């Protein structure tokens, strides 16, 4: 087995996407099934780009859990050695209502608790988490115990090794309030080298949605770099050595706004593993986000490297 290059931690689900776009859920007749969750999608996206990726998560002892494990391994080529099984809790479901397509609504079924929040230190190889080239931690994994304590302990053991990425990943449904989210995210940022999040996620993390101010506050916590997502305006890349660069987006007709950020994450991981400059990583991340935004699904529609080269090459050819 090839050496693991990326380990992501946290949320997993069976995703059901409305195939009737632009209508409320009551009018939807059919759904398309796949797998999802931030940690899952980033691992899938990186695997699609040729990397050895695993997700540290947990599913239920049910047919959906069996499907998730099978899909990860057989459809998406993601290592499942750290996908555990909870004997009591059920595998989560997430329904996507694409009304409107660029701002879809997700209805989560994670009650009374999702198995992916029952992660414990014994469920993963601590040495692997400490030394894997890229560790990707979505903040949602900090929303409840025992996962919260497990993630903090893994981050501390890693000792701020290069490419310890905190995805600010604000999902209000997972938390008991913004105050607890802010507290846990700031603690985790103290062990990260790179943070990535949109304006709203930055506001939860560091108290401001203004991109440059947010970047300043993130870097002040000791990060090597921060990426602030600006939606349709691209991203702001800021580094500890004083570099600031706006990376423009790739315009696309949006089919589904879900998964674009996770595609960005997978492409970013590809760049980090390839030794690219952080701005070049973000450029390909934007291209990946555009590809997925122009498609219906998340995991199923993650781009190949050829897809990204096509978009990036078109922009270079046009001199933009």
Short mmCIF file of C-alpha atoms in Angstrom, two decimals:
data_model
loop_
_atom_site.label_atom_id
_atom_site.label_comp_id
_atom_site.label_asym_id
_atom_site.label_seq_id
_atom_site.Cartn_x
_atom_site.Cartn_y
_atom_site.Cartn_z
CA UNK A 1 0.00 0.00 0.00
CA UNK A 2 1.32 3.45 -0.92
CA UNK A 3 2.15 5.85 1.87
CA UNK A 4 -0.73 8.02 3.02
CA UNK A 5 -0.49 11.63 1.81
CA UNK A 6 -3.64 13.18 3.26
CA UNK A 7 -5.74 12.43 6.32
CA UNK A 8 -9.01 14.29 6.83
CA UNK A 9 -11.07 14.14 10.01
CA UNK A 10 -14.79 14.41 10.62
CA UNK A 11 -18.14 14.61 8.95
CA UNK A 12 -19.51 11.92 6.67
CA UNK A 13 -23.02 11.26 5.41
CA UNK A 14 -25.16 9.77 2.72
CA UNK A 15 -26.15 12.74 0.55
CA UNK A 16 -29.39 12.85 -1.40
CA UNK A 17 -29.49 15.58 -4.06
CA UNK A 18 -32.77 16.81 -5.47
CA UNK A 19 -32.74 16.15 -9.21
CA UNK A 20 -35.40 18.79 -9.78
CA UNK A 21 -33.47 22.05 -9.57
CA UNK A 22 -34.98 25.39 -8.55
CA UNK A 23 -38.05 23.98 -6.79
CA UNK A 24 -38.84 23.59 -3.07
CA UNK A 25 -38.48 20.21 -1.43
CA UNK A 26 -42.22 19.55 -1.52
CA UNK A 27 -42.05 19.50 -5.33
CA UNK A 28 -39.01 17.27 -5.63
CA UNK A 29 -39.81 13.85 -7.06
CA UNK A 30 -36.41 12.13 -7.24
CA UNK A 31 -33.05 12.28 -5.50
CA UNK A 32 -29.57 11.14 -6.50
CA UNK A 33 -27.57 9.33 -3.84
CA UNK A 34 -23.89 9.78 -3.03
CA UNK A 35 -21.63 10.38 -0.04
CA UNK A 36 -20.64 13.71 1.46
CA UNK A 37 -19.49 15.80 4.38
CA UNK A 38 -16.56 18.21 4.32
CA UNK A 39 -13.89 15.74 5.46
CA UNK A 40 -15.20 13.12 3.06
CA UNK A 41 -15.41 15.40 0.03
CA UNK A 42 -11.90 16.81 0.49
CA UNK A 43 -10.47 13.28 0.68
CA UNK A 44 -12.43 12.27 -2.43
CA UNK A 45 -11.29 15.38 -4.30
CA UNK A 46 -7.63 14.73 -3.50
CA UNK A 47 -7.95 11.06 -4.44
CA UNK A 48 -9.47 12.08 -7.79
CA UNK A 49 -6.30 14.13 -8.36
CA UNK A 50 -4.12 11.08 -7.80
CA UNK A 51 -3.28 11.20 -4.10
CA UNK A 52 -3.47 8.58 -1.37
CA UNK A 53 -6.13 9.96 0.95
CA UNK A 54 -7.95 8.60 3.98
CA UNK A 55 -10.76 9.92 6.14
CA UNK A 56 -10.90 9.41 9.90
CA UNK A 57 -14.60 9.14 10.63
CA UNK A 58 -17.30 6.77 11.81
CA UNK A 59 -20.54 5.41 10.34
CA UNK A 60 -23.45 3.45 11.75
CA UNK A 61 -23.83 -0.32 11.83
CA UNK A 62 -26.49 -0.16 9.13
CA UNK A 63 -26.88 -0.54 5.34
CA UNK A 64 -26.05 3.12 4.75
CA UNK A 65 -22.80 2.67 6.64
CA UNK A 66 -21.98 -0.30 4.47
CA UNK A 67 -22.72 1.80 1.37
CA UNK A 68 -20.48 4.65 2.58
CA UNK A 69 -17.52 2.36 3.19
CA UNK A 70 -18.03 0.63 -0.17
CA UNK A 71 -18.38 3.91 -2.08
CA UNK A 72 -15.25 5.40 -0.51
CA UNK A 73 -13.12 2.39 -1.42
CA UNK A 74 -14.62 1.13 -4.66
CA UNK A 75 -15.97 4.28 -6.32
CA UNK A 76 -13.66 7.01 -5.08
CA UNK A 77 -10.42 5.23 -4.16
CA UNK A 78 -10.25 6.60 -0.61
CA UNK A 79 -8.51 4.57 2.08
CA UNK A 80 -11.08 3.35 4.64
CA UNK A 81 -8.77 1.98 7.33
CA UNK A 82 -9.90 4.72 9.76
CA UNK A 83 -13.62 4.54 9.02
CA UNK A 84 -15.03 3.07 12.20
CA UNK A 85 -18.48 1.70 13.00
CA UNK A 86 -20.62 2.92 15.88
CA UNK A 87 -22.73 0.06 17.28
CA UNK A 88 -25.68 2.28 18.23
CA UNK A 89 -25.89 5.48 16.18
CA UNK A 90 -27.10 5.55 12.59
CA UNK A 91 -25.24 6.82 9.55
CA UNK A 92 -26.28 10.45 8.94
CA UNK A 93 -28.34 11.60 5.96
CA UNK A 94 -28.22 14.99 4.26
CA UNK A 95 -30.87 16.16 1.79
CA UNK A 96 -29.99 18.95 -0.64
CA UNK A 97 -32.77 21.26 -1.84
CA UNK A 98 -31.43 23.19 -4.86
CA UNK A 99 -33.71 26.18 -4.59
CA UNK A 100 -31.93 28.34 -5.61
CA UNK A 101 -29.04 26.35 -7.08
CA UNK A 102 -26.36 28.87 -6.06
CA UNK A 103 -27.52 28.89 -2.42
CA UNK A 104 -28.92 25.43 -1.71
CA UNK A 105 -30.36 24.33 1.59
CA UNK A 106 -29.12 21.20 3.37
CA UNK A 107 -31.41 19.33 5.71
CA UNK A 108 -29.28 17.25 8.09
CA UNK A 109 -30.46 14.08 9.82
CA UNK A 110 -27.87 13.58 12.56
CA UNK A 111 -30.06 13.01 15.61
CA UNK A 112 -29.58 12.19 18.40
CA UNK A 113 -25.92 12.40 17.41
CA UNK A 114 -23.82 11.49 14.41
CA UNK A 115 -21.28 8.64 14.67
CA UNK A 116 -18.60 10.95 13.25
CA UNK A 117 -18.71 12.91 16.52
CA UNK A 118 -17.84 9.78 18.51
CA UNK A 119 -14.22 9.65 17.33
CA UNK A 120 -11.73 8.46 19.94
CA UNK A 121 -7.94 8.29 19.98
CA UNK A 122 -7.97 4.52 19.75
CA UNK A 123 -9.82 4.72 16.43
CA UNK A 124 -6.82 6.10 14.51
CA UNK A 125 -3.06 5.60 14.33
CA UNK A 126 -1.72 8.61 16.24
CA UNK A 127 1.68 8.38 14.56
CA UNK A 128 0.05 8.62 11.15
CA UNK A 129 -1.96 11.68 12.20
CA UNK A 130 1.22 13.27 13.55
CA UNK A 131 3.34 12.69 10.45
CA UNK A 132 1.03 12.52 7.41
CA UNK A 133 2.09 15.19 4.86
CA UNK A 134 -1.30 16.96 5.02
CA UNK A 135 -3.72 16.80 7.95
CA UNK A 136 -7.07 18.44 7.13
CA UNK A 137 -9.37 19.21 10.07
CA UNK A 138 -12.81 20.73 9.46
CA UNK A 139 -13.92 22.72 12.51
CA UNK A 140 -17.18 20.79 12.72
CA UNK A 141 -15.21 17.88 14.19
CA UNK A 142 -14.74 20.08 17.28
CA UNK A 143 -18.45 20.59 17.89
CA UNK A 144 -18.98 17.75 20.41
CA UNK A 145 -17.19 15.24 22.59
CA UNK A 146 -15.48 12.83 22.33
CA UNK A 147 -14.46 13.99 18.84
CA UNK A 148 -13.53 17.44 20.16
CA UNK A 149 -11.01 16.14 22.66
CA UNK A 150 -9.66 13.60 20.18
CA UNK A 151 -8.98 16.24 17.54
CA UNK A 152 -7.34 18.63 19.98
CA UNK A 153 -5.09 15.83 21.25
CA UNK A 154 -4.10 14.81 17.70
CA UNK A 155 -3.29 18.41 16.84
CA UNK A 156 -1.15 18.80 19.94
CA UNK A 157 0.73 15.58 19.17
CA UNK A 158 1.36 16.80 15.62
CA UNK A 159 3.14 19.83 17.06
CA UNK A 160 2.21 22.29 14.33
CA UNK A 161 3.91 20.24 11.64
CA UNK A 162 3.77 21.83 8.18
CA UNK A 163 0.47 21.50 6.32
CA UNK A 164 -1.76 21.20 9.35
CA UNK A 165 -4.89 22.71 7.83
CA UNK A 166 -7.92 23.94 9.75
CA UNK A 167 -11.01 24.31 7.57
CA UNK A 168 -13.14 26.83 9.48
CA UNK A 169 -16.28 24.97 8.30
CA UNK A 170 -19.06 26.78 10.22
CA UNK A 171 -22.28 24.73 10.27
CA UNK A 172 -24.59 26.23 12.93
CA UNK A 173 -26.62 23.01 13.09
CA UNK A 174 -23.64 21.20 14.59
CA UNK A 175 -22.97 23.59 17.48
CA UNK A 176 -24.80 24.78 20.58
CA UNK A 177 -23.90 28.37 19.68
CA UNK A 178 -21.30 30.69 18.13
CA UNK A 179 -19.46 31.27 21.42
CA UNK A 180 -18.47 27.63 21.87
CA UNK A 181 -17.51 27.41 18.19
CA UNK A 182 -15.26 30.45 18.50
CA UNK A 183 -13.59 29.07 21.62
CA UNK A 184 -12.79 25.67 20.13
CA UNK A 185 -11.75 27.02 16.73
CA UNK A 186 -9.31 29.53 18.25
CA UNK A 187 -7.79 26.75 20.34
CA UNK A 188 -7.32 24.60 17.23
CA UNK A 189 -5.90 27.51 15.25
CA UNK A 190 -3.08 27.60 17.78
CA UNK A 191 -1.95 24.21 16.41
CA UNK A 192 -2.56 24.85 12.69
CA UNK A 193 -0.25 26.17 9.97
CA UNK A 194 -2.94 27.09 7.43
CA UNK A 195 -6.55 28.19 7.88
CA UNK A 196 -9.19 28.46 5.20
CA UNK A 197 -12.72 29.83 5.45
CA UNK A 198 -15.30 32.19 4.04
CA UNK A 199 -16.26 35.55 5.52
CA UNK A 200 -18.90 34.14 7.87
CA UNK A 201 -16.55 31.41 9.06
CA UNK A 202 -13.82 33.96 9.70
CA UNK A 203 -16.23 36.03 11.77
CA UNK A 204 -16.96 33.03 13.97
CA UNK A 205 -13.26 32.23 14.27
CA UNK A 206 -11.69 35.65 14.80
CA UNK A 207 -14.56 38.12 15.18
CA UNK A 208 -14.52 39.87 11.80
CA UNK A 209 -15.80 39.18 8.31
CA UNK A 210 -13.64 41.86 6.66
CA UNK A 211 -11.15 39.78 4.64
CA UNK A 212 -7.92 41.66 5.35
CA UNK A 213 -8.73 42.12 9.03
CA UNK A 214 -9.64 38.45 9.29
CA UNK A 215 -6.36 37.47 7.63
CA UNK A 216 -4.45 39.69 10.07
CA UNK A 217 -6.12 38.10 13.07
CA UNK A 218 -5.61 34.57 11.78
CA UNK A 219 -1.92 35.16 11.09
CA UNK A 220 -1.52 36.72 14.54
CA UNK A 221 -2.34 33.29 15.98
CA UNK A 222 0.88 31.94 14.48
CA UNK A 223 -0.38 30.54 11.17
CA UNK A 224 1.96 30.38 8.20
CA UNK A 225 -0.87 31.33 5.81
CA UNK A 226 -4.57 32.12 5.69
CA UNK A 227 -7.02 31.85 2.81
CA UNK A 228 -10.22 33.86 2.99
CA UNK A 229 -12.89 32.77 0.51
CA UNK A 230 -14.76 35.64 -1.11
CA UNK A 231 -17.50 33.70 -2.88
CA UNK A 232 -17.94 34.95 -6.43
CA UNK A 233 -14.99 37.30 -5.96
CA UNK A 234 -12.35 34.58 -5.58
CA UNK A 235 -10.07 34.28 -2.55
CA UNK A 236 -7.60 36.35 -0.56
CA UNK A 237 -4.28 34.66 0.19
CA UNK A 238 -2.23 36.06 3.06
CA UNK A 239 1.07 34.74 4.40
CA UNK A 240 3.06 35.35 7.56
CA UNK A 241 5.89 36.94 5.57
CA UNK A 242 3.60 39.78 4.50
CA UNK A 243 2.36 38.59 1.13
CA UNK A 244 -1.22 39.48 0.15
CA UNK A 245 -2.76 38.43 -3.14
CA UNK A 246 -6.29 38.35 -4.50
CA UNK A 247 -6.82 35.27 -6.67
CA UNK A 248 -9.76 35.83 -9.06
CA UNK A 249 -12.49 33.25 -9.62
CA UNK A 250 -13.40 31.28 -12.72
CA UNK A 251 -16.92 32.38 -13.68
CA UNK A 252 -19.35 29.54 -14.21
CA UNK A 253 -23.09 29.01 -14.57
CA UNK A 254 -23.97 27.47 -11.22
CA UNK A 255 -25.81 24.16 -11.22
CA UNK A 256 -25.25 23.43 -7.53
CA UNK A 257 -23.36 25.56 -5.04
CA UNK A 258 -22.61 22.61 -2.75
CA UNK A 259 -19.18 21.03 -2.79
CA UNK A 260 -17.31 23.86 -4.48
CA UNK A 261 -15.43 24.69 -1.28
CA UNK A 262 -14.51 21.05 -0.75
CA UNK A 263 -13.28 20.80 -4.34
CA UNK A 264 -11.15 23.87 -3.61
CA UNK A 265 -9.77 22.01 -0.60
CA UNK A 266 -8.88 18.91 -2.57
CA UNK A 267 -7.07 20.94 -5.23
CA UNK A 268 -5.31 22.95 -2.53
CA UNK A 269 -4.08 19.70 -0.99
CA UNK A 270 -2.85 18.61 -4.41
CA UNK A 271 -0.84 21.82 -4.68
CA UNK A 272 0.58 21.51 -1.18
CA UNK A 273 1.64 17.92 -1.83
CA UNK A 274 3.19 18.98 -5.12
CA UNK A 275 5.25 21.71 -3.46
CA UNK A 276 3.50 24.58 -5.25
CA UNK A 277 3.44 28.19 -4.20
CA UNK A 278 0.37 28.90 -2.05
CA UNK A 279 -1.10 31.31 -4.63
CA UNK A 280 -0.82 28.69 -7.36
CA UNK A 281 -2.54 26.24 -5.00
CA UNK A 282 -5.39 28.74 -4.58
CA UNK A 283 -5.60 29.32 -8.34
CA UNK A 284 -6.18 25.63 -8.97
CA UNK A 285 -8.52 25.55 -5.97
CA UNK A 286 -10.67 28.21 -7.61
CA UNK A 287 -10.71 26.21 -10.82
CA UNK A 288 -11.81 23.09 -8.94
CA UNK A 289 -14.58 25.02 -7.20
CA UNK A 290 -15.82 26.33 -10.53
CA UNK A 291 -15.90 22.85 -12.06
CA UNK A 292 -17.99 21.42 -9.22
CA UNK A 293 -20.30 24.45 -9.04
CA UNK A 294 -21.17 23.78 -12.69
CA UNK A 295 -22.19 20.19 -11.91
CA UNK A 296 -24.94 18.64 -9.79
CA UNK A 297 -23.04 16.45 -7.32
CA UNK A 298 -20.18 16.86 -4.88
CA UNK A 299 -18.14 13.65 -4.50
CA UNK A 300 -19.17 12.18 -7.85
CA UNK A 301 -18.32 15.36 -9.75
CA UNK A 302 -14.94 16.24 -8.26
CA UNK A 303 -12.60 17.28 -11.07
CA UNK A 304 -9.68 15.47 -12.61
CA UNK A 305 -6.38 17.26 -13.10
CA UNK A 306 -7.27 17.52 -16.79
CA UNK A 307 -10.43 19.43 -15.90
CA UNK A 308 -8.37 21.91 -13.87
CA UNK A 309 -5.70 22.32 -16.53
CA UNK A 310 -8.38 23.06 -19.10
CA UNK A 311 -9.76 25.94 -17.03
CA UNK A 312 -6.43 27.34 -15.90
CA UNK A 313 -5.04 27.03 -19.41
CA UNK A 314 -7.99 28.91 -20.90
CA UNK A 315 -7.38 31.84 -18.55
CA UNK A 316 -3.67 31.94 -19.29
CA UNK A 317 -4.38 31.80 -23.02
CA UNK A 318 -6.80 34.71 -22.67
CA UNK A 319 -4.20 36.70 -20.73
CA UNK A 320 -6.40 36.99 -17.61
#
